[in-house]
Coordinates of C-alpha atoms in Angstrom, one line a residue:
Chain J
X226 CA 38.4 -39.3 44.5
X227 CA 40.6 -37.7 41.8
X228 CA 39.8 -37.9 38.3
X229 CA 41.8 -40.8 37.5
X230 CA 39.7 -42.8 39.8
X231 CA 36.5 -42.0 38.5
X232 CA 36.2 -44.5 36.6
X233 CA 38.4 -46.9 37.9
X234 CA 41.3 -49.1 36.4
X235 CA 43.5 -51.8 37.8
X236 CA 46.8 -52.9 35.5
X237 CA 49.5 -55.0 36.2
X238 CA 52.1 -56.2 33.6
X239 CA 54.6 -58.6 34.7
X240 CA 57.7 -59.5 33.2
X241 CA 59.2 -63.0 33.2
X242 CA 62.3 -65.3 31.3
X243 CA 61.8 -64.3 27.2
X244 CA 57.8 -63.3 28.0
X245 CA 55.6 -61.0 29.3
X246 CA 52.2 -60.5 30.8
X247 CA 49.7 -57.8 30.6
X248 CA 46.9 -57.7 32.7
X249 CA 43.4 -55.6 33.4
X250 CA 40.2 -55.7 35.1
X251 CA 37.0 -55.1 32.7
X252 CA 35.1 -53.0 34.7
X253 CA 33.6 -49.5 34.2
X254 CA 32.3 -47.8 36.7
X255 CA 31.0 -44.3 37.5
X256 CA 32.3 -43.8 41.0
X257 CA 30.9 -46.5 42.7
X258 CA 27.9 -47.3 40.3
X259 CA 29.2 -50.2 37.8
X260 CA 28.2 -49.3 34.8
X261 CA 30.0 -52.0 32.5
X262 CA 31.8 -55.6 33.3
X263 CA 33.1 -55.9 29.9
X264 CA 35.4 -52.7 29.1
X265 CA 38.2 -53.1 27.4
X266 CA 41.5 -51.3 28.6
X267 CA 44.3 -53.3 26.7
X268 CA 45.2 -52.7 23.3
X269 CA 47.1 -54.1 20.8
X270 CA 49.7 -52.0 19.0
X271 CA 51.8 -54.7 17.2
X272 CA 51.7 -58.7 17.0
X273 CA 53.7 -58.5 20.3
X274 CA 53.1 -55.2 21.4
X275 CA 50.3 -54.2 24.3
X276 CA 49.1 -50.8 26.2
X277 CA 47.4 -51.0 28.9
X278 CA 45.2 -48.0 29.6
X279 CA 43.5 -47.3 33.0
X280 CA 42.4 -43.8 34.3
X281 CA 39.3 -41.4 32.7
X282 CA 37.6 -43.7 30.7
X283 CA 36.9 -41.6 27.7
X284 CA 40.9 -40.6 28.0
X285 CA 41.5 -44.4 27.2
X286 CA 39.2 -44.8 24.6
X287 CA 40.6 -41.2 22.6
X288 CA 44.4 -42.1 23.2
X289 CA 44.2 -45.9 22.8
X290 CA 42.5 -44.4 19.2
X291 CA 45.1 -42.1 18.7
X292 CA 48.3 -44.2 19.1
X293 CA 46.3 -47.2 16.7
X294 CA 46.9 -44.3 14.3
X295 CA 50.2 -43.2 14.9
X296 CA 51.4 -46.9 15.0
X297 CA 49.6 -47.7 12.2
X298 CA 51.0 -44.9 10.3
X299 CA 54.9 -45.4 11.2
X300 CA 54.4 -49.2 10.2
X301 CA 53.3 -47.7 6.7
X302 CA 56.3 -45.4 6.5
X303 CA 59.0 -47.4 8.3
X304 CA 57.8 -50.8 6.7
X305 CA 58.4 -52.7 10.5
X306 CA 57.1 -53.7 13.3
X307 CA 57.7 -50.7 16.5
X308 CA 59.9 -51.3 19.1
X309 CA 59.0 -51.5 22.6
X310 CA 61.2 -48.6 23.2
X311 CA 60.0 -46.8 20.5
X312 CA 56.9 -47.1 21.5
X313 CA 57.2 -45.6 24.8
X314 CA 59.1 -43.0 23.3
X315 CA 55.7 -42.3 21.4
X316 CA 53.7 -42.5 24.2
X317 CA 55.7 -40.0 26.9
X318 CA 56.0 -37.8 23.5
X319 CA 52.5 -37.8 23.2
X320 CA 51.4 -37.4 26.8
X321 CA 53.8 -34.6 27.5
X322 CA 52.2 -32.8 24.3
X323 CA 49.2 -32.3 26.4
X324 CA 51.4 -31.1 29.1
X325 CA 48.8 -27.9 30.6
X326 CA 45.9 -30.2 30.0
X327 CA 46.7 -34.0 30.0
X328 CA 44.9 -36.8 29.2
X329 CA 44.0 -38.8 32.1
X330 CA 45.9 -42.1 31.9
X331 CA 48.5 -43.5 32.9
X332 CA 49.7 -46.1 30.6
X333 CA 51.8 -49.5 31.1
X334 CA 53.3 -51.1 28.1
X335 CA 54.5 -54.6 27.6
X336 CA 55.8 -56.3 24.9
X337 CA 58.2 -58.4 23.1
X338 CA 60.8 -56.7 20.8
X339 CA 59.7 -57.3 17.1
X340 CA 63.8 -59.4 15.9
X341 CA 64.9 -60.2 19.5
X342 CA 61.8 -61.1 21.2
X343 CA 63.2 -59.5 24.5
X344 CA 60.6 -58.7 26.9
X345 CA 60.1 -55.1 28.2
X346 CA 58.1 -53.6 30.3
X347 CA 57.6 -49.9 31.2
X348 CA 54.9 -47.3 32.4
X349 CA 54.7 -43.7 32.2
X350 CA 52.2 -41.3 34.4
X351 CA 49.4 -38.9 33.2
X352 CA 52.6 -36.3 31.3
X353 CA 54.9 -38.7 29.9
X354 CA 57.7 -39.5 32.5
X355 CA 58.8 -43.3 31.5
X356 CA 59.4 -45.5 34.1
X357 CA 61.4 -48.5 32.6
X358 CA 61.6 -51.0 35.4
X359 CA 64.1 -54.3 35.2
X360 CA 61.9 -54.8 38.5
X361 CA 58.8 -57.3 37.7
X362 CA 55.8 -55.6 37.7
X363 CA 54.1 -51.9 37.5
X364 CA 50.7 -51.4 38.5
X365 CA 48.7 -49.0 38.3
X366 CA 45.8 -47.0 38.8
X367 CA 42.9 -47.8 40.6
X368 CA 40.1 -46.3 44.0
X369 CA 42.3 -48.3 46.3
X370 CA 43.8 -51.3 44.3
X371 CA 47.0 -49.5 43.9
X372 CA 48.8 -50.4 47.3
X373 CA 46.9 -53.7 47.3
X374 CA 48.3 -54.4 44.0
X375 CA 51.8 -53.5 44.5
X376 CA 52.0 -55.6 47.2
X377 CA 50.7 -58.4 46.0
X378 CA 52.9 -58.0 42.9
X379 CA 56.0 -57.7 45.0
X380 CA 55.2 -61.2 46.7
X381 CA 54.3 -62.8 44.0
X382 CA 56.8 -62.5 41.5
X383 CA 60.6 -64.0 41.3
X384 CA 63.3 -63.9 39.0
X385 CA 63.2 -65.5 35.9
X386 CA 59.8 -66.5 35.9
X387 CA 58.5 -68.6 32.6
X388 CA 55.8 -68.2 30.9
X389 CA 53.4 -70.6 32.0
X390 CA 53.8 -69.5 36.0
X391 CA 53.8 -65.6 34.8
X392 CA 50.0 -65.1 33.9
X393 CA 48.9 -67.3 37.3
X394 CA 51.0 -64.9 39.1
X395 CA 49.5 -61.7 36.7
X396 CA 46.1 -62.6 37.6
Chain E
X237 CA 14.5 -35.2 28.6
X238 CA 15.0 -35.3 25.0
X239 CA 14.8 -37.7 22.5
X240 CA 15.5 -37.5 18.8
X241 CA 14.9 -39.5 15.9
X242 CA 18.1 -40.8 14.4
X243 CA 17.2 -43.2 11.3
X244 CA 16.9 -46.2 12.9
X245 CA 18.1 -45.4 16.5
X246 CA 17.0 -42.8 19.3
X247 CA 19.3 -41.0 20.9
X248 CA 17.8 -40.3 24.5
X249 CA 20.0 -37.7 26.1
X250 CA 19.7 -36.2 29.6
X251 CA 21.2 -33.0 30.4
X252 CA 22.4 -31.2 33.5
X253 CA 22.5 -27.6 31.9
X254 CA 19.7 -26.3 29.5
X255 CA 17.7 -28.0 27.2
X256 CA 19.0 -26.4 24.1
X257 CA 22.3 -27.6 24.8
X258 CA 21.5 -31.2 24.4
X259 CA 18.8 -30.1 21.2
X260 CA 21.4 -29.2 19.6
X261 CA 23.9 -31.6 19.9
X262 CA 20.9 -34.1 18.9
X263 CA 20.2 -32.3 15.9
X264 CA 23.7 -32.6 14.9
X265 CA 24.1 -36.2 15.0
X266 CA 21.3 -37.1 13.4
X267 CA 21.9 -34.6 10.4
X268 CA 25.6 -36.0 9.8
X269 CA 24.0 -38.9 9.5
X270 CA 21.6 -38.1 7.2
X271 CA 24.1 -36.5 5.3
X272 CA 26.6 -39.2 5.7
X273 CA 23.6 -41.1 4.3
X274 CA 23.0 -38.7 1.4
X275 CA 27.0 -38.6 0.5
X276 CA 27.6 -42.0 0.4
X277 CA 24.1 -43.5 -0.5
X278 CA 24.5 -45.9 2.7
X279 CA 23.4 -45.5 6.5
X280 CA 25.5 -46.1 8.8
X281 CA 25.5 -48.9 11.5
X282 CA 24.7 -48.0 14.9
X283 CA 28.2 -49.1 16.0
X284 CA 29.5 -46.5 13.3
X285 CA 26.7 -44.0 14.5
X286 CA 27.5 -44.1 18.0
X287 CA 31.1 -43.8 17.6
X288 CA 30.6 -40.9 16.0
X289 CA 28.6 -39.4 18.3
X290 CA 31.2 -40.3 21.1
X291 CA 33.8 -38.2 18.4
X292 CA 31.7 -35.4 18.7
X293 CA 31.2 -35.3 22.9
X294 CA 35.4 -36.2 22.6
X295 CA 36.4 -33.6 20.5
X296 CA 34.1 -30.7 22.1
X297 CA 34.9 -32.3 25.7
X298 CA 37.9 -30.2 26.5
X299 CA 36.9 -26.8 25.1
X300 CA 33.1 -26.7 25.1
X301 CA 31.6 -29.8 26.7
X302 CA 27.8 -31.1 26.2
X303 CA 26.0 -31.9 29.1
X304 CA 24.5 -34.7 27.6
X305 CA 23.9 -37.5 28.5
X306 CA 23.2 -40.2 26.1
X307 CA 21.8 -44.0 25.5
X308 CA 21.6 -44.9 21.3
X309 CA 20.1 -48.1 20.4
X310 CA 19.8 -48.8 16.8
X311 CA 19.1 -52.1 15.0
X312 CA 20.8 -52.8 11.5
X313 CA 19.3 -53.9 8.6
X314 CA 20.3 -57.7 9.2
X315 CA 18.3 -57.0 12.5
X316 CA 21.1 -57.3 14.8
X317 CA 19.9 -55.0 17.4
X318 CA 23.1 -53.0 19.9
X319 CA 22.4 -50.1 22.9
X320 CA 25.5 -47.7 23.9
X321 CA 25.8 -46.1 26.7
X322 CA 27.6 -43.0 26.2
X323 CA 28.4 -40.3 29.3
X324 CA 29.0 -36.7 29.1
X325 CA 32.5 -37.2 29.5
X326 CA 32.1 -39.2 26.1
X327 CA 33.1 -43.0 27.5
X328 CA 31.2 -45.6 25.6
X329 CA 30.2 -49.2 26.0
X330 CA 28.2 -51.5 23.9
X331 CA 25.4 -52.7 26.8
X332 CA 22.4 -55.0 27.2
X333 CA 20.6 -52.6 29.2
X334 CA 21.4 -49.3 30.5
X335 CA 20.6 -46.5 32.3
X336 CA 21.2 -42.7 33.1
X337 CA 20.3 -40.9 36.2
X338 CA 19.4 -41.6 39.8
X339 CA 16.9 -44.3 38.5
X340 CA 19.5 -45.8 37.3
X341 CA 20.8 -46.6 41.4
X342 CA 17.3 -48.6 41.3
X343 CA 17.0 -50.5 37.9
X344 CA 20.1 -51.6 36.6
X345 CA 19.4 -53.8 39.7
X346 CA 16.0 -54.8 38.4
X347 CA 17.5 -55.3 34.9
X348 CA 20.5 -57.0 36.2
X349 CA 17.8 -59.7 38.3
X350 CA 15.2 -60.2 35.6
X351 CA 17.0 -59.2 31.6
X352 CA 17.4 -62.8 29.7
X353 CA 19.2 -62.7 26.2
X354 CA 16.2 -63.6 24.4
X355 CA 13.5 -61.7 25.7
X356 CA 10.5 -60.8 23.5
X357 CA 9.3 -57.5 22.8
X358 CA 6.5 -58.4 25.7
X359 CA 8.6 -59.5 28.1
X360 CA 10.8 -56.5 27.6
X361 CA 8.1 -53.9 27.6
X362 CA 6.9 -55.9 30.8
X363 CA 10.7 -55.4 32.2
X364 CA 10.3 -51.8 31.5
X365 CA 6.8 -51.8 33.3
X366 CA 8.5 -53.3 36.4
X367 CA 11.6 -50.9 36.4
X368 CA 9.1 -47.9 36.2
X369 CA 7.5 -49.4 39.1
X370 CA 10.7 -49.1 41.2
X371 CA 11.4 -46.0 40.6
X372 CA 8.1 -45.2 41.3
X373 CA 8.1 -46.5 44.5
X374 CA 12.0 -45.8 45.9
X375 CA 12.9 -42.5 44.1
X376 CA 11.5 -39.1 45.9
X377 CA 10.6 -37.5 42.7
X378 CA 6.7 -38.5 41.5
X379 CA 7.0 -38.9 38.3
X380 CA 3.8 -38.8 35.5
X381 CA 4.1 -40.8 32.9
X382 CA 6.9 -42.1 30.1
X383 CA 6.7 -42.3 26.7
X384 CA 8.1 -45.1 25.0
X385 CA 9.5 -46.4 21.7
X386 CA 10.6 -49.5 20.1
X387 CA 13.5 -49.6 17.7
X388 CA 13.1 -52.8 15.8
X389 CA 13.9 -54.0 12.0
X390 CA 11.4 -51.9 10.7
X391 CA 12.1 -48.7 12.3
X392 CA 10.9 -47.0 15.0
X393 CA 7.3 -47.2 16.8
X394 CA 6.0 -45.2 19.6
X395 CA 4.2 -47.2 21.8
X396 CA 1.6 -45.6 24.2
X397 CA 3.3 -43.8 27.7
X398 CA 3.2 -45.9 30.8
X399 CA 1.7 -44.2 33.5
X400 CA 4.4 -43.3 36.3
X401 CA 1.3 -42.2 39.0
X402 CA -0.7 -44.6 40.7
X403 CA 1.3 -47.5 39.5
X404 CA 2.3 -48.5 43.2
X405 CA -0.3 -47.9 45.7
X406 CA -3.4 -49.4 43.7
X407 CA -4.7 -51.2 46.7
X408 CA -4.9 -47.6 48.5
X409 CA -8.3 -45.8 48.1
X410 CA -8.4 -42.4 46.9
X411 CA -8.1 -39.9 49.3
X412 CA -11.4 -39.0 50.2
X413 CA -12.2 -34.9 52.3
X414 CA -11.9 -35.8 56.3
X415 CA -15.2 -36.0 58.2
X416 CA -16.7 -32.9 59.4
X417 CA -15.8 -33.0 63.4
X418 CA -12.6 -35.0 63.5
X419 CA -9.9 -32.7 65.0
X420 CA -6.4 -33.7 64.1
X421 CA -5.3 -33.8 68.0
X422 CA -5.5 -37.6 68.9
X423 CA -7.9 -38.5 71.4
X424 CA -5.7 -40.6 73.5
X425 CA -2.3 -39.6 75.1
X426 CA 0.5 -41.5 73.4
X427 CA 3.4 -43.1 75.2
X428 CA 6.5 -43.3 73.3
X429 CA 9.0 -46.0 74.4
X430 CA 12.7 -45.8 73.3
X431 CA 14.3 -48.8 72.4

């Protein structure tokens, strides 16, 4: 079991037509002991902005802190909402910062563009390497829900979905 | 084992490496706090408190980590009572019941079968009396007793210890010196069957 399955983490984030969906499990475990059925690994950085955060549970909680702030601070400076792009830019920036000794997550973002509303989905690993995927979906991390979740994801989705068959499909 | 006093919470921390390790770190929660108290003429809550302490197992995690450890319960002056359940590694969750340890394996079952919302402070000491019982009788180590103490509105009492010996096997007579001429060979042959 590596680090980033100790505590355990299962995200998906889907994309569909002019929407997106973000998804999580609540659980916190210690290997196998559950220790918590209500832990929150999705956070909000903007009115239409979300990170999802799963890998070493203490990780989530210190970055998910640290990019509140760093948000928080460019929408004082810049006077606007970040951009999904942006955003990732921030987050592979920050992960890679911590290059020799990384945090351990590996975050998915999903979100609506702040003036277009164009949905966007991307994930980077534990360093910062962005994955932007027109593809519909990027799970991640979790003891053995990985391949079952990439499979599932690839059957489930389609083209074009809309909003009210994406989060069926997410969940 | 060590506890410390924290204003209105105790912070119960466990630690793999040596017991001044998790002293310490104790001792410096609860004088920020104090001080925190003393600079801005408020306490903190124990959702403040224990995100603090998280802060401080975060920020030492990845250059010189505590070993501890740590469950903080506190109850703010409104009397709205919260438990966190911190690990070394400094992840945090806001619980109805926890537990550190091997007895853990054992009673978050217990808790998780017999816990209600709005238990007295009876019933709860009476839950506690039944997970010390479990442990007792499924984990190896014999334990002696435990001390307990109950965080409520108007601070902190320490109730008397519940015994951790002789809580199971009350039905079993003390064991008593073996008569004089009994040999421990058995008298008649045994025959062991396999199954």
């Amino acid at each position: 079991m590596s680090i980033l399955e100790y505590n355990g983490a299962s995200i998906v984030a889907m994309k569909g037509k002019n929407c997106v969906a973000i998804a999580s499990d609540k659980r916190l475990g210690i290997r196998f002991q559950t220790v918590s059925t209500d832990f929150q690994k999705i956070f909000p950085m903007g009115k239409k902005l979300y990170i999802g955060l799963p890998g070493l549970a203490t990780d989530v909680m210190t970055f998910a802190n640290e990019l509140k702030f760093h948000t928080n601070l460019y929408q004082l400076q810049e006077n606007r909402e970040l951009t999904p792009k942006t955003f990732l830019s921030m987050v592979s920036n920050f992960l890679y910062k911590r290059r020799f000794g990384p945090y351990f997550v590996e975050p998915v973002i999903a979100g609506l563009d702040p003036t277009t509303d164009e949905p966007f989905i991307a994930s980077t690993d534990l360093i910062g390497c962005p994955m932007v995927t027109d593809a519909l979906s990027c799970p991640a991390r979790a003891w053995s829900s990985c391949t079952v979740c990439v499979r599932l994801c690839t059957s489930l989705t389609r083209a074009q979905m809309s909003c009210s068959s994406a989060s069926p499909s997410v969940s | 084992w060590y506890q410390r006093r924290v204003r209105e919470a105790v912070v119960s921390t466990q630690s793999t490496g040596s017991s001044g390790i998790n002293a310490e770190y104790g001792e410096y929660i609860q004088k920020n706090l104090k001080l925190y108290e003393m600079i801005h003429g408020y306490k903190l809550t124990p959702n403040a408190a224990a995100n603090f302490s998280r802060k401080v197992l975060a920020k030492a995690l990845r250059s010189n980590p505590y070993q501890v450890n740590l469950l903080l319960g506190g109850v703010e002056d409104c009397g709205t009572p919260s438990l966190y359940f911190m690990d070394y590694l400094a992840s945090m969750t806001k619980e109805k019941f926890a537990a550190h340890g091997y007895g853990s394996f054992f009673i978050l079952s217990t808790m998780d079968r017999y816990y209600k919302d709005d238990m007295t402070r009876d019933e709860a000491l009476d839950l506690l009396k039944l997970c010390i019982k479990e442990v007792q009788s499924r984990f190896i180590v014999n334990l002696n007793s435990f001390s307990v103490k109950f965080i409520g509105k108007e601070g902190i009492t320490v109730l008397e210890n519940i015994p951790g010996s002789g809580t199971v096997h009350k039905d079993v007579p003390p064991r008593s010196n073996p008569p004089p001429n009994s040999s421990p060979v058995l008298k008649e042959p045994v025959s062991l069957t396999c199954l």
